[in-house]
CSV table of C-alpha atoms in Angstrom, one decimal:
chain,number,residue,atom,x,y,z
V,1,MET,CA,-32.7,-1.7,-17.8
V,2,ASN,CA,-29.2,-1.6,-19.1
V,3,SER,CA,-28.1,-2.4,-22.6
V,4,ALA,CA,-27.9,-6.0,-23.6
V,5,TYR,CA,-24.9,-8.1,-22.6
V,6,SER,CA,-23.5,-5.7,-20.0
V,7,VAL,CA,-22.6,-8.5,-17.6
V,8,ALA,CA,-19.1,-10.0,-17.8
V,9,ALA,CA,-17.5,-13.0,-16.1
V,10,GLN,CA,-14.2,-12.2,-14.3
V,11,LEU,CA,-12.1,-15.2,-15.3
V,12,TYR,CA,-10.1,-15.0,-12.0
V,13,THR,CA,-13.2,-16.7,-10.6
V,14,VAL,CA,-12.4,-19.8,-12.7
V,15,ARG,CA,-8.6,-19.4,-12.9
V,16,ASP,CA,-7.9,-23.0,-11.9
V,17,PHE,CA,-9.7,-24.1,-15.0
V,18,CYS,CA,-8.0,-21.7,-17.4
V,19,GLN,CA,-4.3,-22.7,-17.2
V,20,THR,CA,-4.0,-24.5,-20.5
V,21,GLU,CA,-5.4,-23.7,-23.9
V,22,ALA,CA,-7.7,-26.8,-23.9
V,23,ASP,CA,-9.0,-26.0,-20.4
V,24,PHE,CA,-9.5,-22.4,-21.3
V,25,ALA,CA,-11.6,-23.4,-24.4
V,26,ALA,CA,-13.7,-25.7,-22.3
V,27,SER,CA,-14.2,-23.0,-19.7
V,28,MET,CA,-15.3,-20.4,-22.2
V,29,ARG,CA,-17.9,-22.8,-23.6
V,30,LYS,CA,-19.3,-23.2,-20.1
V,31,ILE,CA,-19.3,-19.5,-19.5
V,32,SER,CA,-21.0,-18.8,-22.8
V,33,ALA,CA,-23.6,-21.5,-22.0
V,34,ILE,CA,-24.5,-19.8,-18.8
V,35,GLY,CA,-25.4,-16.7,-20.8
V,36,TYR,CA,-22.4,-14.4,-20.4
V,37,ARG,CA,-21.4,-12.5,-23.5
V,38,ALA,CA,-18.3,-10.8,-22.1
V,39,VAL,CA,-15.3,-11.7,-19.9
V,40,GLN,CA,-12.5,-10.0,-18.0
V,41,VAL,CA,-9.1,-11.8,-18.7
V,42,SER,CA,-7.3,-12.3,-15.4
V,43,GLY,CA,-5.4,-15.2,-13.8
V,44,ILE,CA,-5.2,-17.4,-16.8
V,45,GLY,CA,-2.2,-19.6,-17.8
V,46,PRO,CA,0.4,-19.0,-20.4
V,47,ILE,CA,-1.9,-19.0,-23.4
V,48,SER,CA,-1.1,-16.9,-26.4
V,49,ASP,CA,-3.1,-13.7,-26.9
V,50,ALA,CA,-4.2,-14.8,-30.3
V,51,ALA,CA,-5.6,-18.1,-28.9
V,52,VAL,CA,-7.4,-16.3,-26.1
V,53,ARG,CA,-9.0,-13.9,-28.7
V,54,ARG,CA,-9.9,-16.8,-31.1
V,55,ILE,CA,-11.5,-18.9,-28.3
V,56,CYS,CA,-13.5,-16.0,-26.9
V,57,ASP,CA,-14.7,-15.1,-30.4
V,58,GLU,CA,-15.7,-18.7,-31.1
V,59,ASN,CA,-17.9,-18.6,-28.0
V,60,GLY,CA,-19.4,-15.2,-28.5
V,61,LEU,CA,-17.5,-13.6,-25.7
V,62,LYS,CA,-16.2,-10.0,-25.9
V,63,ILE,CA,-13.0,-9.3,-23.8
V,64,VAL,CA,-13.9,-6.0,-22.1
V,65,ILE,CA,-11.1,-5.5,-19.6
V,66,THR,CA,-7.9,-7.2,-18.2
V,67,HIS,CA,-5.8,-7.2,-15.1
V,68,ILE,CA,-2.2,-6.5,-15.9
V,69,SER,CA,0.6,-6.5,-13.3
V,70,TRP,CA,2.0,-3.2,-12.2
V,71,GLU,CA,5.5,-4.4,-13.2
V,72,ARG,CA,4.5,-5.0,-16.8
V,73,LEU,CA,2.6,-1.8,-17.0
V,74,VAL,CA,5.6,0.2,-16.0
V,75,ALA,CA,8.3,-1.8,-17.8
V,76,GLN,CA,6.4,-2.9,-21.0
V,77,PRO,CA,3.7,-0.5,-21.9
V,78,ALA,CA,4.2,-1.0,-25.7
V,79,GLN,CA,3.8,-4.8,-25.2
V,80,VAL,CA,0.6,-4.2,-23.1
V,81,ILE,CA,-0.8,-2.0,-25.8
V,82,GLU,CA,-0.1,-4.6,-28.5
V,83,GLN,CA,-1.6,-7.3,-26.3
V,84,HIS,CA,-4.9,-5.4,-26.1
V,85,ARG,CA,-4.9,-4.7,-29.8
V,86,ILE,CA,-4.8,-8.5,-30.3
V,87,LEU,CA,-7.4,-9.1,-27.7
V,88,GLY,CA,-9.7,-6.4,-29.1
V,89,CYS,CA,-10.0,-5.1,-25.5
V,90,PRO,CA,-10.5,-1.4,-24.8
V,91,ASN,CA,-9.9,-1.3,-21.0
V,92,VAL,CA,-6.8,-2.1,-18.8
V,93,ALA,CA,-6.8,-2.4,-15.0
V,94,VAL,CA,-4.2,-3.1,-12.4
V,95,GLY,CA,-5.4,-5.4,-9.6
V,96,ALA,CA,-3.7,-3.6,-6.7
V,97,MET,CA,-0.9,-1.3,-5.9
V,98,PRO,CA,2.4,-3.0,-4.7
V,99,LEU,CA,3.1,-3.1,-1.0
V,100,GLU,CA,5.7,-0.3,-1.1
V,101,TYR,CA,3.1,2.3,-1.8
V,102,ARG,CA,0.7,1.5,0.9
V,103,ALA,CA,2.3,2.7,4.1
V,104,ASP,CA,1.5,6.4,4.1
V,105,GLU,CA,-0.1,9.3,2.2
V,106,ALA,CA,3.2,9.9,0.4
V,107,GLY,CA,3.1,6.4,-1.0
V,108,TYR,CA,-0.4,6.9,-2.3
V,109,LEU,CA,0.5,10.2,-3.9
V,110,ARG,CA,3.6,8.6,-5.5
V,111,PHE,CA,1.5,5.8,-6.9
V,112,ALA,CA,-1.1,8.3,-8.2
V,113,ARG,CA,1.7,10.2,-10.1
V,114,GLU,CA,3.2,7.0,-11.6
V,115,ALA,CA,-0.2,5.5,-12.4
V,116,GLU,CA,-1.1,8.7,-14.3
V,117,LEU,CA,2.0,8.3,-16.4
V,118,VAL,CA,1.0,4.7,-17.3
V,119,GLY,CA,-2.6,5.9,-18.0
V,120,ARG,CA,-1.4,8.6,-20.3
V,121,LYS,CA,0.5,6.1,-22.4
V,122,LEU,CA,-2.5,3.8,-22.6
V,123,SER,CA,-4.8,6.7,-23.4
V,124,GLU,CA,-2.7,7.8,-26.3
V,125,ALA,CA,-3.3,4.3,-27.7
V,126,GLY,CA,-7.0,4.5,-27.2
V,127,LEU,CA,-7.2,2.4,-24.0
V,128,SER,CA,-8.6,3.3,-20.6
V,129,PHE,CA,-6.7,2.5,-17.4
V,130,SER,CA,-8.4,1.7,-14.1
V,131,TYR,CA,-7.4,0.8,-10.5
V,132,HIS,CA,-9.1,-2.1,-8.8
V,133,ASN,CA,-9.4,-1.7,-5.0
V,134,HIS,CA,-9.3,-4.1,-2.1
V,135,SER,CA,-10.0,-3.0,1.5
V,136,PHE,CA,-6.5,-1.9,2.6
V,137,GLU,CA,-7.1,1.4,0.6
V,138,PHE,CA,-9.7,2.4,3.3
V,139,ALA,CA,-7.0,2.9,5.9
V,140,HIS,CA,-7.0,6.5,7.0
V,141,PHE,CA,-4.1,8.8,6.6
V,142,GLY,CA,-5.2,12.0,8.5
V,143,LYS,CA,-8.8,12.7,7.5
V,144,LYS,CA,-8.8,10.8,4.2
V,145,THR,CA,-8.6,7.2,3.2
V,146,GLY,CA,-5.9,5.9,0.9
V,147,LEU,CA,-8.5,5.5,-1.9
V,148,GLN,CA,-9.6,9.1,-1.5
V,149,ILE,CA,-6.0,10.3,-1.7
V,150,LEU,CA,-5.4,8.2,-4.8
V,151,TYR,CA,-8.4,9.3,-6.8
V,152,GLU,CA,-8.2,13.0,-5.8
V,153,ALA,CA,-4.5,13.1,-6.8
V,154,ALA,CA,-4.7,11.4,-10.1
V,155,ASP,CA,-6.2,12.9,-13.3
V,156,PRO,CA,-9.5,11.2,-14.0
V,157,MET,CA,-8.7,11.0,-17.7
V,158,TYR,CA,-5.7,8.8,-17.0
V,159,LEU,CA,-6.7,6.8,-13.9
V,160,MET,CA,-10.2,5.5,-13.8
V,161,ALA,CA,-11.8,3.1,-11.3
V,162,GLU,CA,-12.7,-0.5,-11.3
V,163,LEU,CA,-14.5,-0.5,-7.9
V,164,ASP,CA,-15.2,-3.8,-6.1
V,165,THR,CA,-18.4,-3.9,-4.2
V,166,TYR,CA,-17.3,-6.5,-1.7
V,167,TRP,CA,-14.0,-4.9,-0.9
V,168,ILE,CA,-15.6,-1.5,-0.4
V,169,GLN,CA,-18.0,-3.0,2.1
V,170,HIS,CA,-15.2,-5.0,3.7
V,171,GLY,CA,-13.3,-1.7,4.2
V,172,GLY,CA,-16.2,-0.2,6.1
V,173,ALA,CA,-17.3,2.2,3.3
V,174,ASP,CA,-20.5,2.5,1.3
V,175,PRO,CA,-20.5,1.0,-2.2
V,176,VAL,CA,-23.3,3.3,-3.4
V,177,GLU,CA,-21.5,6.4,-2.2
V,178,TRP,CA,-18.3,5.3,-3.9
V,179,ILE,CA,-19.9,4.4,-7.1
V,180,LEU,CA,-21.5,7.8,-7.4
V,181,LYS,CA,-18.1,9.4,-6.6
V,182,MET,CA,-16.7,7.7,-9.6
V,183,LYS,CA,-19.4,9.0,-12.0
V,184,GLY,CA,-18.0,9.2,-15.5
V,185,ARG,CA,-14.8,7.6,-14.3
V,186,MET,CA,-15.7,3.8,-14.2
V,187,PRO,CA,-16.2,1.8,-17.4
V,188,VAL,CA,-16.2,-1.5,-15.5
V,189,ILE,CA,-17.3,-2.4,-11.9
V,190,HIS,CA,-16.6,-5.7,-10.0
V,191,LEU,CA,-19.7,-7.2,-8.5
V,192,LYS,CA,-19.4,-9.6,-5.6
V,193,ASP,CA,-21.7,-10.1,-2.6
V,194,MET,CA,-20.9,-10.4,1.1
V,195,ARG,CA,-22.5,-12.9,3.5
V,196,VAL,CA,-22.0,-12.7,7.2
V,197,THR,CA,-21.6,-15.9,9.2
V,198,ALA,CA,-21.6,-16.0,13.0
V,199,ASP,CA,-20.3,-18.4,15.6
V,200,GLY,CA,-21.3,-16.9,19.0
V,201,TRP,CA,-19.6,-13.6,19.1
V,202,ASN,CA,-17.3,-14.4,16.2
V,203,VAL,CA,-18.5,-12.8,13.0
V,204,THR,CA,-16.9,-13.5,9.6
V,205,GLN,CA,-17.5,-11.8,6.3
V,206,VAL,CA,-17.3,-14.2,3.4
V,207,MET,CA,-17.6,-13.7,-0.4
V,208,ALA,CA,-20.9,-14.8,-1.9
V,209,GLU,CA,-22.7,-15.0,-5.2
V,210,VAL,CA,-24.4,-11.8,-6.3
V,211,GLY,CA,-27.8,-11.8,-4.6
V,212,GLU,CA,-26.9,-14.4,-2.0
V,213,GLY,CA,-25.4,-12.0,0.5
V,214,ASN,CA,-26.3,-8.8,2.3
V,215,LEU,CA,-25.3,-6.0,-0.1
V,216,ASN,CA,-28.0,-3.6,-1.2
V,217,TRP,CA,-28.2,-4.5,-4.9
V,218,ARG,CA,-31.1,-2.3,-5.8
V,219,ASP,CA,-29.3,0.8,-4.8
V,220,ILE,CA,-25.9,-0.4,-6.1
V,221,LEU,CA,-27.2,-1.1,-9.6
V,222,SER,CA,-29.2,2.2,-9.6
V,223,ALA,CA,-26.0,4.0,-8.7
V,224,CYS,CA,-24.1,2.2,-11.5
V,225,ARG,CA,-26.6,3.4,-14.0
V,226,ASP,CA,-26.3,6.9,-12.7
V,227,ALA,CA,-22.5,6.7,-12.8
V,228,GLY,CA,-22.4,5.5,-16.4
V,229,VAL,CA,-20.9,2.0,-15.8
V,230,SER,CA,-20.7,0.1,-19.1
V,231,TRP,CA,-19.8,-3.4,-17.9
V,232,TYR,CA,-20.6,-5.3,-14.7
V,233,ALA,CA,-17.9,-7.9,-14.1
V,234,VAL,CA,-18.9,-10.8,-11.8
V,235,GLU,CA,-16.0,-11.9,-9.6
V,236,GLN,CA,-15.9,-14.4,-6.7
V,237,ASP,CA,-12.3,-15.0,-5.5
V,238,ILE,CA,-13.4,-17.9,-3.3
V,239,CYS,CA,-16.4,-20.0,-4.1
V,240,PRO,CA,-18.1,-22.6,-1.8
V,241,GLY,CA,-18.1,-25.2,-4.6
V,242,ASP,CA,-18.0,-25.2,-8.4
V,243,PRO,CA,-17.0,-21.7,-9.5
V,244,PHE,CA,-19.0,-22.1,-12.7
V,245,GLN,CA,-22.1,-22.7,-10.6
V,246,SER,CA,-21.3,-19.6,-8.6
V,247,LEU,CA,-21.0,-17.6,-11.8
V,248,LYS,CA,-24.4,-19.0,-12.9
V,249,ILE,CA,-26.1,-18.1,-9.7
V,250,SER,CA,-24.8,-14.5,-9.9
V,251,TYR,CA,-25.8,-14.3,-13.6
V,252,GLU,CA,-29.3,-15.5,-12.9
V,253,HIS,CA,-29.9,-12.9,-10.2
V,254,LEU,CA,-28.6,-10.1,-12.4
V,255,LYS,CA,-30.7,-11.2,-15.3
V,256,SER,CA,-33.8,-11.2,-13.0
V,257,TRP,CA,-33.0,-7.6,-12.1
V,258,GLY,CA,-32.8,-6.6,-15.8
V,259,LEU,CA,-29.1,-7.1,-16.5
V,260,HIS,CA,-27.7,-9.7,-18.9
């Protein structure tokens, strides 16, 4: 069993309900009532950092990681560092690399070098810096995928991983294998499940609540423990109904497996 309160709610899941300070406060009350004791700040509206911290504190929610745009990370590192000081948040992540880096191996190598520079500045301020993948990084360039190129080129001290279980599977790779590759390099992981729907020969992969799809959670969570993951952030970009209910379903499954 992992340490208590290792499950976080990725607020991008409930982004439509976090665009004003009042709505943000109401949403944090709901998330706390489900049982979550931590969140990832992402996709919220123009709410002051001080208000975000205050509201999370009032609801017993620790802010464990953020998603910050690449543009801000490059142009405003000092402001990003100050923001995380206010939030009391130790980890920073970028949600994806911009399009101009994705075309070839040279682009991935360039992003690795530039991300390393960002990560070095954040590290000097006591913050970690991680990259969050989708499935486009599993395109092959020669014998290696883009994600392999990225993580092999960048210093692990300055570019860590925020792997996403759904997107790894969507990219045709093995979540367990990738989690173990990132041992000691991944403070936070994104958990989302994949359900397959079929209409004749047409098969579609859709996002699902953790435990409601086809991913091998026993082995995934075992790999996370072996890899030293600290926080398990539940994210569901698209929900079939109420996103708070989706967060609850995922939380209840994880709790039944010994995480909370």
